[in-house]
């Protein structure tokens, strides 16, 4: 049974895929992009779910999938037009279907009230023929485990109870048509199956065999007359011929004579046509058409042969490649994680080895050196391949959001259109999973708080239907996911007022627009006075921010009054390894993430400009950028180092803030394995994580964003603020 | 020589179930995702029996059966249609395309095996 449990697991995985296809197909139809193939794919998805569910006896799922499928069949057959109303019901049905699958997976029951209403709506589309009273019967028929035509086990048992002595004598006249053979049926097998049902004598009629020159090799010339003593019924005998019905002349008659018929009677079948005729197959004109068909087939076969000759190599290749059915395998996540960890260790080990070789003082150009270089390349490739295993498109996550939008729109009575882009962008599986909650919250926020009511929108000259867009893209080594709405934008006056009331800011504080917007992320901030049943569940954007930070991401916000807001999440591609620049600051070794560094430079005296007491800016191509001394910022030294004696790392945060971080020297640029400090020690300001260097020492990885934030790039010019954060 | 069976179904679940049922019964099993894939696989294997779903993407069961019947190698290989469609007209369509017999999903393992043995030469 273990294997069955495995297959059930496969079924639920497949359901996830199918539900995704179903939803994206329905959404395509909703946006007018769907064609007949879309409808067919949607139908197949529900159909496959129903098929699998039936195999596992998930009756509730089967019952709902059945009525859903029936409705989709109406759409597929163009008997039902896919109007917005119909699509709305279909979309909600796909939600319920997903819930039913989820419930089945957890061995739970979904309340009737979830399905009852939709079953009614779906049935209404199908029309009067599918009223509630007929439905259960139809479902029952489809979920029956007994395959049609194979269902004779039970009858066998009853037959046996009757005892073998209670036999009857049948005469079966059987003349196959050419189609019977063309369809892969075989007379000898039919005879064998028939023989299983009782004792029989067979007489072959060879009279129709023509002379050799008239003989069609694909023709059917033989006929048989079978006399059999059996305890089985006529219908059971007929079942043997079930597959060949229509491809033969068949006559089964019950011999009225007692079952002790002599053998001579049996052979002389023409003398016993007394029984009632049970089944005669109408084969009028069948022979002629069969010949035509055979002739046609011959032509086609020749064509097919020619075609085959043209591409034997390609075909052979394809068959070996796809022979083992699936191009994917399922792997336990634990195994992949172990691999990821091992690769991490490998990266460290390779760095240590490199260090060891340097320390050993080998000559340049030594073969060990080139070997090491190759090892480094390979290690990187292995690491990238392993990361690719963990990478998953955000599509599934995005599709869940379309449902959130629908639910939020219904709850707030707003009309909302969701636009998705970049669904195929791949992100680490863990990141995808941990994004679900924050993204859900952000989407709800966008619908609930971001978008205005239809009346307000119309009054402002906007279309009544609001748009929420969800996009994903790779941007400079990170994945950026954005949630935007075309709503009213952040009401900054109101935000300030609330922040003041909650004591988050002081009355005389001068805040830029961006700083006001960022107040939303402060703990304890909630713009909604009354807790709405949707997004305001006592969870604020600060929780979203923390969830994003927990996966190494950053969140920022931009908003234009009257135009809408955009929340932008920037995520690392991997949580395990990063490319870093190893630098030295006040005798400490630090690692700066390469993604943050725009450029490195040695400043000249004319580049440096003093701004008040202690604050400096550097001019890079005419742009003035605040200078931050990493050593002082990290508390390694009290006196700021002269920028002219160090190296400037021009860095940029996700939200575009720039700074010139002064370090003493640059040592190296390499991959480092991220070892979380928070898990093992605790959160340290300005430090993102730690890593182990090639020589075994531990180095801290700088959190550039938090350093810039702490230095308060916008307020850098106020010495008071510098002192307060230092 | 064990009987060899090619099963064509677009549903991963169904393929896995068929694989389990058929290998348990001692058959050699090849699998394919859709009709077109099925025809490709048939260039490399010669099964005793073919089982196919009807409703599949790329190439459906009818197209697949017709393709098999057009081939020289497999033109008389028995083809069982495995489908949730129990409607008679679908069975007749499958038959006209060249199907040997049919089994209605969800299948009972023993009856599936019986059906295969019933048509396997």
PDB file of C-alpha atoms in Angstrom, chain A residues 191-393:
ATOM      1  CA  UNK A 191     -12.613 -18.536 -28.373  1.00  0.00           C
ATOM      2  CA  UNK A 192     -10.254 -18.899 -25.453  1.00  0.00           C
ATOM      3  CA  UNK A 193     -12.285 -16.461 -23.373  1.00  0.00           C
ATOM      4  CA  UNK A 194     -15.450 -18.237 -24.351  1.00  0.00           C
ATOM      5  CA  UNK A 195     -13.918 -21.575 -23.394  1.00  0.00           C
ATOM      6  CA  UNK A 196     -13.414 -20.235 -19.877  1.00  0.00           C
ATOM      7  CA  UNK A 197     -17.188 -20.036 -19.501  1.00  0.00           C
ATOM      8  CA  UNK A 198     -17.991 -23.650 -20.177  1.00  0.00           C
ATOM      9  CA  UNK A 199     -17.536 -26.690 -22.381  1.00  0.00           C
ATOM     10  CA  UNK A 200     -17.747 -26.057 -26.073  1.00  0.00           C
ATOM     11  CA  UNK A 201     -17.433 -27.581 -29.437  1.00  0.00           C
ATOM     12  CA  UNK A 202     -16.310 -25.479 -32.327  1.00  0.00           C
ATOM     13  CA  UNK A 203     -16.999 -26.003 -35.985  1.00  0.00           C
ATOM     14  CA  UNK A 204     -15.255 -23.879 -38.542  1.00  0.00           C
ATOM     15  CA  UNK A 205     -16.951 -22.859 -41.754  1.00  0.00           C
ATOM     16  CA  UNK A 206     -14.337 -22.561 -44.486  1.00  0.00           C
ATOM     17  CA  UNK A 207     -16.793 -22.356 -47.368  1.00  0.00           C
ATOM     18  CA  UNK A 208     -16.240 -18.655 -48.041  1.00  0.00           C
ATOM     19  CA  UNK A 209     -12.501 -18.956 -48.650  1.00  0.00           C
ATOM     20  CA  UNK A 210     -11.885 -17.876 -52.264  1.00  0.00           C
ATOM     21  CA  UNK A 211      -9.256 -19.131 -54.615  1.00  0.00           C
ATOM     22  CA  UNK A 212      -5.769 -17.821 -53.988  1.00  0.00           C
ATOM     23  CA  UNK A 213      -5.834 -15.200 -56.758  1.00  0.00           C
ATOM     24  CA  UNK A 214      -9.004 -13.717 -55.328  1.00  0.00           C
ATOM     25  CA  UNK A 215      -7.908 -13.863 -51.733  1.00  0.00           C
ATOM     26  CA  UNK A 216      -7.480 -10.559 -49.960  1.00  0.00           C
ATOM     27  CA  UNK A 217      -4.824 -11.088 -47.295  1.00  0.00           C
ATOM     28  CA  UNK A 218      -6.705  -8.758 -45.001  1.00  0.00           C
ATOM     29  CA  UNK A 219     -10.100 -10.190 -45.696  1.00  0.00           C
ATOM     30  CA  UNK A 220     -12.122 -12.265 -43.265  1.00  0.00           C
ATOM     31  CA  UNK A 221     -13.379 -15.527 -44.740  1.00  0.00           C
ATOM     32  CA  UNK A 222     -13.818 -17.885 -41.828  1.00  0.00           C
ATOM     33  CA  UNK A 223     -16.878 -18.323 -39.682  1.00  0.00           C
ATOM     34  CA  UNK A 224     -17.465 -20.429 -36.627  1.00  0.00           C
ATOM     35  CA  UNK A 225     -20.344 -22.149 -35.006  1.00  0.00           C
ATOM     36  CA  UNK A 226     -19.887 -22.825 -31.361  1.00  0.00           C
ATOM     37  CA  UNK A 227     -22.063 -25.012 -29.259  1.00  0.00           C
ATOM     38  CA  UNK A 228     -21.524 -24.634 -25.619  1.00  0.00           C
ATOM     39  CA  UNK A 229     -22.780 -26.008 -22.342  1.00  0.00           C
ATOM     40  CA  UNK A 230     -22.556 -23.366 -19.720  1.00  0.00           C
ATOM     41  CA  UNK A 231     -24.054 -22.174 -16.483  1.00  0.00           C
ATOM     42  CA  UNK A 232     -23.488 -18.584 -17.601  1.00  0.00           C
ATOM     43  CA  UNK A 233     -26.192 -16.381 -19.003  1.00  0.00           C
ATOM     44  CA  UNK A 234     -26.507 -15.179 -22.556  1.00  0.00           C
ATOM     45  CA  UNK A 235     -25.492 -11.682 -21.576  1.00  0.00           C
ATOM     46  CA  UNK A 236     -22.271 -13.037 -20.131  1.00  0.00           C
ATOM     47  CA  UNK A 237     -21.558 -14.836 -23.378  1.00  0.00           C
ATOM     48  CA  UNK A 238     -22.294 -11.588 -25.196  1.00  0.00           C
ATOM     49  CA  UNK A 239     -19.778  -9.805 -23.001  1.00  0.00           C
ATOM     50  CA  UNK A 240     -17.007 -11.904 -24.464  1.00  0.00           C
ATOM     51  CA  UNK A 241     -17.894 -10.335 -27.810  1.00  0.00           C
ATOM     52  CA  UNK A 242     -18.316  -6.864 -26.364  1.00  0.00           C
ATOM     53  CA  UNK A 243     -15.253  -5.410 -28.038  1.00  0.00           C
ATOM     54  CA  UNK A 244     -16.110  -6.862 -31.432  1.00  0.00           C
ATOM     55  CA  UNK A 245     -19.701  -5.749 -31.524  1.00  0.00           C
ATOM     56  CA  UNK A 246     -20.308  -4.215 -34.911  1.00  0.00           C
ATOM     57  CA  UNK A 247     -17.248  -5.903 -36.370  1.00  0.00           C
ATOM     58  CA  UNK A 248     -18.853  -9.292 -36.827  1.00  0.00           C
ATOM     59  CA  UNK A 249     -22.054 -11.151 -37.455  1.00  0.00           C
ATOM     60  CA  UNK A 250     -23.040 -12.661 -34.155  1.00  0.00           C
ATOM     61  CA  UNK A 251     -25.993 -14.786 -33.242  1.00  0.00           C
ATOM     62  CA  UNK A 252     -26.466 -16.453 -29.889  1.00  0.00           C
ATOM     63  CA  UNK A 253     -29.388 -18.743 -29.425  1.00  0.00           C
ATOM     64  CA  UNK A 254     -30.558 -20.822 -26.519  1.00  0.00           C
ATOM     65  CA  UNK A 255     -31.163 -24.443 -27.290  1.00  0.00           C
ATOM     66  CA  UNK A 256     -34.464 -25.529 -25.790  1.00  0.00           C
ATOM     67  CA  UNK A 257     -33.226 -29.106 -25.623  1.00  0.00           C
ATOM     68  CA  UNK A 258     -32.011 -30.441 -22.279  1.00  0.00           C
ATOM     69  CA  UNK A 259     -28.349 -30.006 -21.519  1.00  0.00           C
ATOM     70  CA  UNK A 260     -27.454 -33.619 -22.290  1.00  0.00           C
ATOM     71  CA  UNK A 261     -27.413 -32.852 -25.983  1.00  0.00           C
ATOM     72  CA  UNK A 262     -25.335 -35.306 -27.945  1.00  0.00           C
ATOM     73  CA  UNK A 263     -22.269 -34.276 -29.808  1.00  0.00           C
ATOM     74  CA  UNK A 264     -23.764 -35.011 -33.184  1.00  0.00           C
ATOM     75  CA  UNK A 265     -26.467 -32.422 -32.467  1.00  0.00           C
ATOM     76  CA  UNK A 266     -23.856 -29.894 -31.546  1.00  0.00           C
ATOM     77  CA  UNK A 267     -21.953 -30.129 -34.776  1.00  0.00           C
ATOM     78  CA  UNK A 268     -25.076 -30.048 -36.864  1.00  0.00           C
ATOM     79  CA  UNK A 269     -25.729 -26.452 -35.918  1.00  0.00           C
ATOM     80  CA  UNK A 270     -28.023 -25.667 -38.848  1.00  0.00           C
ATOM     81  CA  UNK A 271     -30.494 -28.067 -37.362  1.00  0.00           C
ATOM     82  CA  UNK A 272     -30.924 -26.156 -34.110  1.00  0.00           C
ATOM     83  CA  UNK A 273     -32.081 -22.663 -34.932  1.00  0.00           C
ATOM     84  CA  UNK A 274     -34.927 -23.028 -32.484  1.00  0.00           C
ATOM     85  CA  UNK A 275     -33.651 -20.762 -29.769  1.00  0.00           C
ATOM     86  CA  UNK A 276     -34.566 -17.116 -29.545  1.00  0.00           C
ATOM     87  CA  UNK A 277     -32.268 -14.763 -31.284  1.00  0.00           C
ATOM     88  CA  UNK A 278     -30.504 -12.697 -28.672  1.00  0.00           C
ATOM     89  CA  UNK A 279     -28.321 -10.481 -30.724  1.00  0.00           C
ATOM     90  CA  UNK A 280     -27.764  -9.897 -34.357  1.00  0.00           C
ATOM     91  CA  UNK A 281     -25.409  -7.263 -35.475  1.00  0.00           C
ATOM     92  CA  UNK A 282     -26.331  -5.215 -38.435  1.00  0.00           C
ATOM     93  CA  UNK A 283     -23.473  -5.520 -40.846  1.00  0.00           C
ATOM     94  CA  UNK A 284     -25.173  -4.585 -44.064  1.00  0.00           C
ATOM     95  CA  UNK A 285     -22.699  -3.223 -46.547  1.00  0.00           C
ATOM     96  CA  UNK A 286     -19.908  -3.694 -44.072  1.00  0.00           C
ATOM     97  CA  UNK A 287     -17.859  -5.910 -46.334  1.00  0.00           C
ATOM     98  CA  UNK A 288     -17.698  -3.413 -49.171  1.00  0.00           C
ATOM     99  CA  UNK A 289     -16.736  -0.521 -46.948  1.00  0.00           C
ATOM    100  CA  UNK A 290     -14.233  -2.691 -45.170  1.00  0.00           C
ATOM    101  CA  UNK A 291     -12.484  -3.402 -48.442  1.00  0.00           C
ATOM    102  CA  UNK A 292     -12.323   0.297 -49.232  1.00  0.00           C
ATOM    103  CA  UNK A 293     -10.923   0.960 -45.843  1.00  0.00           C
ATOM    104  CA  UNK A 294      -8.302  -1.691 -46.228  1.00  0.00           C
ATOM    105  CA  UNK A 295      -7.317  -0.234 -49.583  1.00  0.00           C
ATOM    106  CA  UNK A 296      -7.069   3.229 -48.082  1.00  0.00           C
ATOM    107  CA  UNK A 297      -5.035   1.956 -45.234  1.00  0.00           C
ATOM    108  CA  UNK A 298      -2.561   0.411 -47.636  1.00  0.00           C
ATOM    109  CA  UNK A 299      -1.956   3.779 -49.244  1.00  0.00           C
ATOM    110  CA  UNK A 300      -1.503   5.430 -45.941  1.00  0.00           C
ATOM    111  CA  UNK A 301       0.847   2.754 -44.793  1.00  0.00           C
ATOM    112  CA  UNK A 302       3.053   3.372 -47.786  1.00  0.00           C
ATOM    113  CA  UNK A 303       3.102   7.066 -47.036  1.00  0.00           C
ATOM    114  CA  UNK A 304       3.851   6.410 -43.435  1.00  0.00           C
ATOM    115  CA  UNK A 305       6.704   4.127 -44.423  1.00  0.00           C
ATOM    116  CA  UNK A 306       8.266   6.797 -46.563  1.00  0.00           C
ATOM    117  CA  UNK A 307       7.920   9.284 -43.773  1.00  0.00           C
ATOM    118  CA  UNK A 308       9.463   6.850 -41.348  1.00  0.00           C
ATOM    119  CA  UNK A 309      12.477   6.358 -43.574  1.00  0.00           C
ATOM    120  CA  UNK A 310      13.124  10.054 -43.668  1.00  0.00           C
ATOM    121  CA  UNK A 311      13.624  10.416 -39.974  1.00  0.00           C
ATOM    122  CA  UNK A 312      14.765   7.184 -38.431  1.00  0.00           C
ATOM    123  CA  UNK A 313      17.636   8.721 -36.510  1.00  0.00           C
ATOM    124  CA  UNK A 314      15.555  11.469 -35.028  1.00  0.00           C
ATOM    125  CA  UNK A 315      12.824   9.071 -34.097  1.00  0.00           C
ATOM    126  CA  UNK A 316      15.224   6.693 -32.414  1.00  0.00           C
ATOM    127  CA  UNK A 317      16.657   9.546 -30.440  1.00  0.00           C
ATOM    128  CA  UNK A 318      13.257  10.736 -29.359  1.00  0.00           C
ATOM    129  CA  UNK A 319      12.245   7.306 -28.217  1.00  0.00           C
ATOM    130  CA  UNK A 320      15.321   6.776 -26.106  1.00  0.00           C
ATOM    131  CA  UNK A 321      14.978  10.190 -24.606  1.00  0.00           C
ATOM    132  CA  UNK A 322      11.337   9.945 -23.725  1.00  0.00           C
ATOM    133  CA  UNK A 323      11.165   6.232 -23.186  1.00  0.00           C
ATOM    134  CA  UNK A 324      11.012   6.444 -19.441  1.00  0.00           C
ATOM    135  CA  UNK A 325       7.962   8.704 -19.619  1.00  0.00           C
ATOM    136  CA  UNK A 326       8.568  11.608 -17.293  1.00  0.00           C
ATOM    137  CA  UNK A 327      11.382  14.073 -17.769  1.00  0.00           C
ATOM    138  CA  UNK A 328      11.188  14.993 -14.112  1.00  0.00           C
ATOM    139  CA  UNK A 329      11.762  13.117 -10.914  1.00  0.00           C
ATOM    140  CA  UNK A 330      10.575  13.950  -7.452  1.00  0.00           C
ATOM    141  CA  UNK A 331      13.263  14.333  -4.845  1.00  0.00           C
ATOM    142  CA  UNK A 332      12.855  14.682  -1.131  1.00  0.00           C
ATOM    143  CA  UNK A 333      13.587  18.282  -0.174  1.00  0.00           C
ATOM    144  CA  UNK A 334      15.780  17.141   2.697  1.00  0.00           C
ATOM    145  CA  UNK A 335      18.178  15.580   0.227  1.00  0.00           C
ATOM    146  CA  UNK A 336      18.464  18.791  -1.759  1.00  0.00           C
ATOM    147  CA  UNK A 337      19.033  20.807   1.385  1.00  0.00           C
ATOM    148  CA  UNK A 338      21.775  18.421   2.379  1.00  0.00           C
ATOM    149  CA  UNK A 339      23.312  18.939  -1.042  1.00  0.00           C
ATOM    150  CA  UNK A 340      23.058  22.706  -0.625  1.00  0.00           C
ATOM    151  CA  UNK A 341      24.797  22.474   2.733  1.00  0.00           C
ATOM    152  CA  UNK A 342      27.504  20.246   1.330  1.00  0.00           C
ATOM    153  CA  UNK A 343      28.110  22.631  -1.527  1.00  0.00           C
ATOM    154  CA  UNK A 344      28.419  25.394   1.055  1.00  0.00           C
ATOM    155  CA  UNK A 345      31.044  23.377   2.851  1.00  0.00           C
ATOM    156  CA  UNK A 346      32.721  22.721  -0.469  1.00  0.00           C
ATOM    157  CA  UNK A 347      32.941  26.441  -1.158  1.00  0.00           C
ATOM    158  CA  UNK A 348      34.539  27.019   2.235  1.00  0.00           C
ATOM    159  CA  UNK A 349      36.857  24.083   1.748  1.00  0.00           C
ATOM    160  CA  UNK A 350      37.921  25.278  -1.656  1.00  0.00           C
ATOM    161  CA  UNK A 351      38.661  28.720  -0.203  1.00  0.00           C
ATOM    162  CA  UNK A 352      40.717  27.134   2.560  1.00  0.00           C
ATOM    163  CA  UNK A 353      42.632  25.056   0.066  1.00  0.00           C
ATOM    164  CA  UNK A 354      43.398  28.162  -1.987  1.00  0.00           C
ATOM    165  CA  UNK A 355      44.614  29.893   1.143  1.00  0.00           C
ATOM    166  CA  UNK A 356      46.725  26.887   2.030  1.00  0.00           C
ATOM    167  CA  UNK A 357      48.362  26.896  -1.376  1.00  0.00           C
ATOM    168  CA  UNK A 358      49.145  30.594  -1.053  1.00  0.00           C
ATOM    169  CA  UNK A 359      50.576  30.050   2.401  1.00  0.00           C
ATOM    170  CA  UNK A 360      52.741  27.182   1.121  1.00  0.00           C
ATOM    171  CA  UNK A 361      54.403  29.698  -1.156  1.00  0.00           C
ATOM    172  CA  UNK A 362      54.090  27.811  -4.412  1.00  0.00           C
ATOM    173  CA  UNK A 363      55.415  29.500  -7.490  1.00  0.00           C
ATOM    174  CA  UNK A 364      53.014  31.278  -9.761  1.00  0.00           C
ATOM    175  CA  UNK A 365      51.904  29.220 -12.691  1.00  0.00           C
ATOM    176  CA  UNK A 366      52.267  26.018 -10.707  1.00  0.00           C
ATOM    177  CA  UNK A 367      49.992  23.212 -11.845  1.00  0.00           C
ATOM    178  CA  UNK A 368      48.402  23.195  -8.393  1.00  0.00           C
ATOM    179  CA  UNK A 369      47.352  26.766  -8.989  1.00  0.00           C
ATOM    180  CA  UNK A 370      45.687  26.063 -12.299  1.00  0.00           C
ATOM    181  CA  UNK A 371      44.063  22.988 -10.808  1.00  0.00           C
ATOM    182  CA  UNK A 372      42.705  25.098  -8.009  1.00  0.00           C
ATOM    183  CA  UNK A 373      41.371  27.605 -10.485  1.00  0.00           C
ATOM    184  CA  UNK A 374      39.509  24.818 -12.215  1.00  0.00           C
ATOM    185  CA  UNK A 375      38.201  23.557  -8.894  1.00  0.00           C
ATOM    186  CA  UNK A 376      36.930  27.038  -8.177  1.00  0.00           C
ATOM    187  CA  UNK A 377      35.078  27.135 -11.492  1.00  0.00           C
ATOM    188  CA  UNK A 378      33.596  23.709 -10.919  1.00  0.00           C
ATOM    189  CA  UNK A 379      32.566  24.556  -7.393  1.00  0.00           C
ATOM    190  CA  UNK A 380      30.759  27.602  -8.694  1.00  0.00           C
ATOM    191  CA  UNK A 381      29.025  25.593 -11.383  1.00  0.00           C
ATOM    192  CA  UNK A 382      27.957  22.946  -8.892  1.00  0.00           C
ATOM    193  CA  UNK A 383      26.647  25.628  -6.628  1.00  0.00           C
ATOM    194  CA  UNK A 384      24.665  27.245  -9.415  1.00  0.00           C
ATOM    195  CA  UNK A 385      23.249  23.890 -10.490  1.00  0.00           C
ATOM    196  CA  UNK A 386      22.197  23.049  -6.960  1.00  0.00           C
ATOM    197  CA  UNK A 387      20.566  26.436  -6.587  1.00  0.00           C
ATOM    198  CA  UNK A 388      18.747  25.844  -9.858  1.00  0.00           C
ATOM    199  CA  UNK A 389      17.267  22.667  -8.380  1.00  0.00           C
ATOM    200  CA  UNK A 390      15.765  24.685  -5.581  1.00  0.00           C
ATOM    201  CA  UNK A 391      14.554  27.431  -7.881  1.00  0.00           C
ATOM    202  CA  UNK A 392      10.862  27.518  -8.661  1.00  0.00           C
ATOM    203  CA  UNK A 393       8.853  29.854 -10.822  1.00  0.00           C
TER     204      UNK A 393
END
